[in-house]
């Protein structure tokens, strides 16, 4: 189930009845994609949650206390600057779509009365919170959409706010019987009635299409061309009954549970096709969402933090593994240091000889077969200094070998530790567990 236009209509009505005339006291941004506005209205204190989190976008009154960051994000600071002390003058759903505009009367720096709006778009991964002035110019948004992201519609400071395209869908609140019949008559006869309903009317979701099909005893895969006049009339009757419930603000808020007692979904009306499911009823959308999303939000936030931590730790592990490879290569070079000691000693034993072409060819007394060996020389210095240079290189590599062995052991221990942390992260069930791991990592 999703938060469709019908459900959003019920939320808008609830917010309008409680918040119109209210004064904005505080604004917080507990998550990068959600804000909480504290409002004093009609002698009560309310908290309005607006979230553009792609997995659970919504807006409603809430009683859940959220943890705020020590430093408010820039978008939060901007809203505080413009809206603290402002009064809410209007709350409306735009075109019965999943868009809500909240209008404010504010004061600018000169004390002049100005009007600004906060627009919430509930559209899955494209959900957004957009702040505009009275000329519909975007002041800023929670998610900025540049031209390289979307060539169809940009959301960026300084641009005019444009409502998302809705493919010429009809507003069901204004649809008459004649228009409904005309739409069905002109529709492709090969389309399913289930698809026709949610693709032709604003605010309708596949869920409400399924409900209409159930109430009219229709198979969801029934083609429009197969429907009799009597069946179309029956569909209109059910359609109109739902619309009249919306117009009269006749909503009931329920969470439905499957046979395993897991949350199956929610809606703002009694759902006939879910009559065999257990349900829990609420007096408002805020109460419903606080319960439905409390666990879900925590799980999503934990999953996001887990993913972020796992990604950071895996990056560190991969970096450490590359470090070990490099250290082992350096160790192999260090283990071959003896040749530099031999070079130095052979040069000392051959100081009476004359090098040729910056090389010295001598008998290698350390070789059982007593073969000749050619030693490369630095032409800028004499044989004695070349000998000392090789001895220094030998001693340096000898010391490096000891250090590299310690470093390799240390890096391998760190990799093992981080791999154990990865296992612990996957076992986390609460934010406190994650905080403990995070504290351990930065300690």
XYZ file of C-alpha atoms in Angstrom:
443
model
C 0.000 0.000 0.000
C 1.147 3.543 -0.655
C 0.309 7.031 0.491
C -1.951 7.976 -2.422
C -3.917 11.128 -3.185
C -6.945 9.916 -1.239
C -4.943 9.350 1.933
C -3.116 12.648 1.433
C -6.484 14.391 1.140
C -7.463 13.077 4.565
C -4.144 14.250 6.007
C -4.533 17.699 4.449
C -8.010 18.074 5.976
C -6.675 17.041 9.382
C -3.767 19.479 9.212
C -6.047 22.296 8.029
C -8.458 21.842 10.924
C -5.673 21.884 13.503
C -2.918 24.143 12.198
C -4.522 27.080 10.354
C -3.567 30.258 12.186
C -0.867 28.419 14.107
C 2.535 29.949 14.829
C 5.835 28.267 13.978
C 7.926 27.922 17.139
C 10.806 25.646 16.191
C 12.168 23.785 13.177
C 14.449 20.766 13.354
C 15.979 18.465 10.752
C 16.645 15.095 12.446
C 17.524 13.414 9.154
C 18.941 14.793 5.909
C 15.567 14.105 4.239
C 13.069 15.077 6.940
C 12.059 18.097 8.995
C 9.924 18.556 12.108
C 8.072 21.855 12.607
C 6.812 22.679 16.106
C 3.593 24.715 15.886
C 1.474 26.435 18.535
C -2.145 26.439 17.368
C -5.554 26.776 19.055
C -4.028 26.498 22.503
C -2.131 23.271 21.722
C 1.378 22.309 20.687
C 1.775 20.220 17.529
C 4.723 18.654 15.771
C 4.455 18.374 11.998
C 6.713 15.757 10.429
C 7.560 16.139 6.741
C 9.824 13.480 5.279
C 11.152 12.965 1.771
C 12.859 9.678 2.621
C 12.319 7.609 -0.523
C 11.168 4.479 1.328
C 8.606 6.287 3.508
C 7.749 9.804 2.246
C 4.868 11.456 4.102
C 3.680 14.364 6.238
C 1.558 14.199 9.365
C 1.348 15.260 12.997
C 3.587 13.189 15.222
C 4.263 12.462 18.866
C 7.467 10.513 18.237
C 10.537 12.249 19.662
C 13.397 12.280 17.179
C 17.061 12.825 17.891
C 18.428 15.982 16.272
C 22.022 16.514 15.118
C 24.240 18.805 17.195
C 24.643 21.109 14.184
C 21.484 21.845 12.123
C 21.873 21.320 8.350
C 21.816 24.297 5.991
C 18.248 23.664 4.814
C 17.052 23.651 8.419
C 18.901 26.929 9.107
C 17.281 28.488 6.041
C 13.779 27.486 7.149
C 14.432 28.768 10.665
C 15.537 32.121 9.264
C 12.399 32.556 7.169
C 9.672 30.686 9.042
C 10.320 30.947 12.784
C 7.460 33.064 14.119
C 5.482 32.758 10.865
C 1.760 31.949 10.869
C 0.157 29.242 8.756
C -2.455 30.755 6.434
C -3.388 27.829 4.197
C -2.845 24.101 3.721
C -4.017 22.574 0.460
C -3.579 19.520 -1.700
C -2.670 20.417 -5.260
C -4.896 18.834 -7.924
C -5.755 15.886 -5.666
C -2.240 14.648 -6.379
C 0.431 13.662 -3.856
C 1.456 17.282 -3.383
C 0.659 19.485 -0.389
C 1.347 23.221 -0.135
C 1.571 24.871 3.283
C 1.429 28.672 3.100
C 2.952 30.999 5.679
C 2.671 34.686 6.498
C 6.133 35.900 7.496
C 8.119 39.054 8.127
C 11.215 39.894 6.103
C 14.327 41.691 7.408
C 12.550 45.053 7.101
C 9.471 43.866 8.964
C 7.348 43.755 5.823
C 4.693 41.045 5.598
C 5.540 38.457 2.947
C 4.084 35.080 1.993
C 6.066 31.899 1.463
C 5.159 28.249 0.991
C 6.557 24.859 1.777
C 5.624 22.263 -0.836
C 5.806 18.558 -0.070
C 5.906 16.156 -3.007
C 5.209 12.530 -2.038
C 6.612 10.619 -5.001
C 8.808 7.719 -3.880
C 12.462 8.284 -4.686
C 11.522 11.626 -6.294
C 9.936 12.935 -3.056
C 11.039 16.429 -2.117
C 10.428 19.392 0.178
C 10.547 22.685 -1.709
C 10.560 26.191 -0.221
C 9.186 28.953 -2.473
C 8.301 32.652 -2.235
C 5.008 34.324 -3.161
C 6.136 34.580 -6.797
C 6.578 30.788 -6.970
C 10.349 31.205 -7.179
C 12.293 28.433 -5.475
C 14.268 29.655 -2.473
C 15.737 26.200 -1.879
C 14.777 22.536 -1.631
C 15.780 19.516 0.353
C 16.873 17.808 -2.871
C 18.198 19.982 -5.675
C 17.459 18.632 -9.148
C 19.750 20.074 -11.811
C 19.395 19.734 -15.583
C 21.980 16.950 -15.733
C 19.747 14.945 -13.354
C 16.406 15.676 -15.046
C 15.914 17.403 -18.372
C 12.145 17.447 -17.807
C 11.918 19.382 -14.543
C 14.587 21.176 -12.535
C 14.274 22.094 -8.868
C 16.925 24.672 -8.049
C 17.160 28.008 -6.208
C 16.110 30.880 -8.449
C 13.973 28.781 -10.794
C 10.181 28.967 -10.933
C 8.377 26.145 -9.181
C 6.553 23.932 -11.680
C 4.093 21.235 -10.628
C 5.238 17.734 -11.694
C 3.545 16.508 -14.894
C 0.504 14.297 -14.266
C -0.161 12.954 -17.775
C -3.549 14.734 -18.106
C -5.224 12.627 -15.430
C -8.665 13.709 -14.237
C -9.394 15.035 -10.754
C -11.860 12.431 -9.398
C -13.515 15.029 -7.130
C -14.860 16.857 -10.185
C -15.744 13.827 -12.325
C -19.435 13.484 -13.173
C -21.211 10.329 -14.250
C -21.273 11.553 -17.841
C -17.515 12.262 -17.848
C -16.784 8.910 -16.209
C -18.803 7.078 -18.867
C -17.137 9.091 -21.619
C -13.673 8.188 -20.293
C -14.490 4.471 -20.287
C -16.098 4.690 -23.746
C -13.034 6.391 -25.254
C -10.537 4.135 -23.458
C -8.593 1.367 -25.169
C -10.888 -1.659 -25.014
C -7.885 -3.910 -24.447
C -6.846 -2.243 -21.175
C -7.621 -3.798 -17.794
C -10.246 -1.921 -15.777
C -7.825 -2.216 -12.835
C -5.183 -0.251 -14.773
C -7.704 2.183 -16.217
C -8.832 3.419 -12.797
C -5.468 4.386 -11.337
C -3.957 5.548 -14.621
C -6.793 7.928 -15.479
C -7.653 9.553 -12.150
C -5.397 11.721 -10.016
C -4.693 10.439 -6.537
C -5.795 6.888 -7.292
C -3.345 4.096 -6.526
C -3.339 0.450 -7.661
C -4.633 -0.311 -4.173
C -7.893 1.632 -4.599
C -8.315 0.109 -8.080
C -8.123 -3.331 -6.488
C -10.745 -2.320 -3.922
C -13.177 -1.110 -6.615
C -12.708 -4.341 -8.558
C -13.392 -6.345 -5.405
C -16.535 -4.365 -4.512
C -17.924 -4.862 -8.025
C -17.025 -8.582 -8.196
C -14.665 -7.970 -11.074
C -11.501 -9.839 -11.920
C -8.625 -7.359 -11.952
C -7.617 -8.599 -15.377
C -11.048 -7.919 -16.881
C -10.786 -5.870 -20.076
C -12.854 -2.724 -20.504
C -14.162 -4.154 -23.782
C -15.653 -7.100 -21.849
C -17.745 -4.971 -19.489
C -21.489 -4.694 -19.853
C -23.345 -1.395 -19.438
C -24.733 -2.707 -16.135
C -21.230 -3.531 -14.848
C -19.898 -0.099 -15.843
C -22.816 1.484 -13.947
C -21.890 -0.638 -10.950
C -18.274 0.542 -11.174
C -19.467 4.149 -11.313
C -21.660 3.633 -8.252
C -18.738 2.300 -6.197
C -16.394 4.977 -7.596
C -18.883 7.715 -6.678
C -19.436 6.269 -3.223
C -15.696 6.485 -2.516
C -15.579 10.046 -3.838
C -18.517 11.060 -1.604
C -16.694 9.617 1.426
C -13.691 11.757 0.512
C -15.808 14.894 0.058
C -17.533 14.381 3.408
C -14.187 13.706 5.124
C -15.438 10.259 6.144
C -12.157 8.513 6.844
C -11.151 5.637 9.105
C -7.500 4.843 9.757
C -6.398 1.223 9.922
C -3.237 -0.876 9.911
C -3.718 -4.385 8.523
C -1.767 -7.439 9.697
C -1.126 -10.705 7.888
C -1.509 -14.181 9.376
C 1.992 -13.929 10.883
C 1.034 -10.706 12.693
C 3.325 -8.685 10.429
C 2.218 -5.279 9.184
C 0.668 -5.756 5.756
C -0.342 -2.195 5.020
C -2.512 0.767 5.951
C -5.307 2.900 4.564
C -7.679 5.709 5.438
C -10.820 3.690 4.717
C -12.103 0.257 5.671
C -10.800 -2.112 3.008
C -13.271 -4.769 1.926
C -10.814 -7.056 0.176
C -8.749 -7.202 3.402
C -11.736 -8.167 5.568
C -10.035 -11.407 6.620
C -6.941 -9.587 7.861
C -6.555 -8.426 11.435
C -6.635 -4.661 11.749
C -5.900 -1.990 14.300
C -7.830 1.279 14.112
C -6.597 4.780 14.916
C -8.290 8.135 15.392
C -5.915 10.041 13.105
C -3.343 9.604 10.356
C -0.626 10.829 12.723
C -1.297 8.078 15.249
C -1.402 5.482 12.472
C 1.895 6.590 10.903
C 3.651 6.945 14.260
C 2.940 3.278 14.921
C 3.369 1.960 11.392
C 6.644 3.720 10.645
C 8.246 3.796 14.093
C 9.844 0.372 13.725
C 10.206 0.720 9.964
C 11.972 4.101 10.224
C 14.336 2.757 12.862
C 15.114 -0.262 10.701
C 15.656 1.934 7.634
C 17.949 4.283 9.530
C 19.843 1.354 11.017
C 20.144 -0.209 7.554
C 21.420 3.073 6.097
C 23.992 3.462 8.871
C 24.948 -0.204 8.595
C 25.448 0.157 4.834
C 27.521 3.300 5.345
C 29.672 1.686 8.052
C 30.143 -1.505 6.053
C 31.172 0.513 2.997
C 33.681 2.557 5.038
C 35.130 -0.525 6.722
C 35.383 -2.469 3.458
C 37.211 0.504 1.930
C 39.609 0.476 4.887
C 40.105 -3.316 4.640
C 40.847 -3.098 0.905
C 43.288 -0.255 1.558
C 44.998 -2.308 4.262
C 45.251 -5.337 1.990
C 46.959 -3.241 -0.660
C 49.249 -1.867 2.032
C 50.214 -5.417 3.075
C 50.959 -6.325 -0.558
C 53.264 -3.328 -0.845
C 54.894 -4.069 2.512
C 55.512 -7.689 1.514
C 57.117 -6.564 -1.762
C 59.366 -4.220 0.215
C 60.151 -7.079 2.619
C 61.241 -9.313 -0.253
C 63.580 -6.567 -1.414
C 64.904 -6.221 2.125
C 65.517 -9.957 2.376
C 67.761 -9.657 -0.702
C 69.969 -7.140 1.124
C 72.960 -9.521 1.523
C 74.118 -8.813 -2.009
C 74.814 -5.178 -1.038
C 77.035 -6.329 1.856
C 78.894 -8.649 -0.525
C 79.297 -5.785 -3.035
C 80.835 -3.610 -0.319
C 83.271 -6.271 0.870
C 84.362 -7.262 -2.654
C 84.991 -3.594 -3.509
C 87.131 -3.166 -0.359
C 89.148 -6.211 -1.372
C 89.683 -4.744 -4.852
C 90.597 -1.113 -4.174
C 93.760 -1.592 -6.248
C 91.715 -2.359 -9.368
C 90.534 0.119 -11.968
C 86.796 0.153 -12.844
C 85.679 0.046 -16.470
C 82.546 1.813 -17.724
C 81.397 2.568 -14.156
C 81.526 -1.129 -13.278
C 83.923 -3.331 -11.370
C 84.371 -6.974 -12.360
C 85.906 -9.193 -9.675
C 85.915 -12.799 -8.487
C 83.088 -13.439 -6.046
C 84.843 -15.202 -3.160
C 81.418 -15.873 -1.567
C 80.384 -17.981 -4.529
C 81.325 -21.685 -4.143
C 82.126 -21.758 -7.861
C 84.263 -18.577 -7.587
C 82.549 -16.974 -10.583
C 83.193 -13.429 -11.652
C 80.668 -10.762 -10.647
C 80.102 -7.281 -12.078
C 79.286 -4.581 -9.525
C 77.560 -1.354 -10.685
C 79.292 1.797 -9.394
C 78.438 5.414 -8.811
C 80.902 7.229 -11.151
C 80.828 10.392 -9.069
C 82.583 8.771 -6.111
C 85.663 6.529 -5.644
C 85.712 2.804 -4.874
C 86.004 3.258 -1.118
C 82.940 5.491 -0.992
C 81.021 3.102 -3.277
C 81.825 0.369 -0.781
C 80.479 2.479 2.100
C 77.371 3.296 0.079
C 76.569 -0.418 -0.335
C 77.137 -1.071 3.375
C 74.740 1.742 4.267
C 72.134 0.318 1.910
C 72.572 -3.110 3.481
C 72.140 -1.747 7.019
C 69.128 0.300 5.952
C 67.411 -2.762 4.444
C 68.277 -4.841 7.490
C 66.543 -2.303 9.723
C 63.654 -2.008 7.230
C 63.088 -5.765 7.376
C 62.541 -5.612 11.125
C 60.177 -2.662 10.788
C 58.294 -4.197 7.869
C 57.676 -7.422 9.765
C 56.155 -5.391 12.604
C 54.089 -3.306 10.171
C 52.781 -6.376 8.347
C 51.762 -7.989 11.645
C 50.063 -4.755 12.701
C 48.187 -4.349 9.407
C 47.052 -7.995 9.391
C 45.795 -7.558 12.964
C 43.845 -4.470 11.895
C 42.280 -6.346 8.975
C 41.246 -9.157 11.320
C 39.797 -6.610 13.775
C 37.826 -4.826 11.035
C 36.456 -8.121 9.703
C 35.221 -8.920 13.227
C 33.610 -5.459 13.370
C 31.820 -6.227 10.095
C 30.337 -9.311 11.679
C 29.251 -7.281 14.731
C 27.612 -4.647 12.513
C 25.521 -7.266 10.736
C 24.254 -8.396 14.147
C 23.170 -4.869 15.204
C 19.508 -4.409 16.043
C 19.418 -0.929 17.590
C 20.990 2.470 16.981
C 22.680 2.159 20.381
C 24.506 -0.940 19.132
C 25.707 1.013 16.099
C 26.707 3.998 18.221
C 28.830 1.705 20.407
C 30.610 0.323 17.344
C 31.079 3.796 15.882
C 32.532 5.064 19.180
C 34.913 2.114 19.236
C 36.057 2.824 15.677
C 36.840 6.496 16.290
C 38.375 5.931 19.733
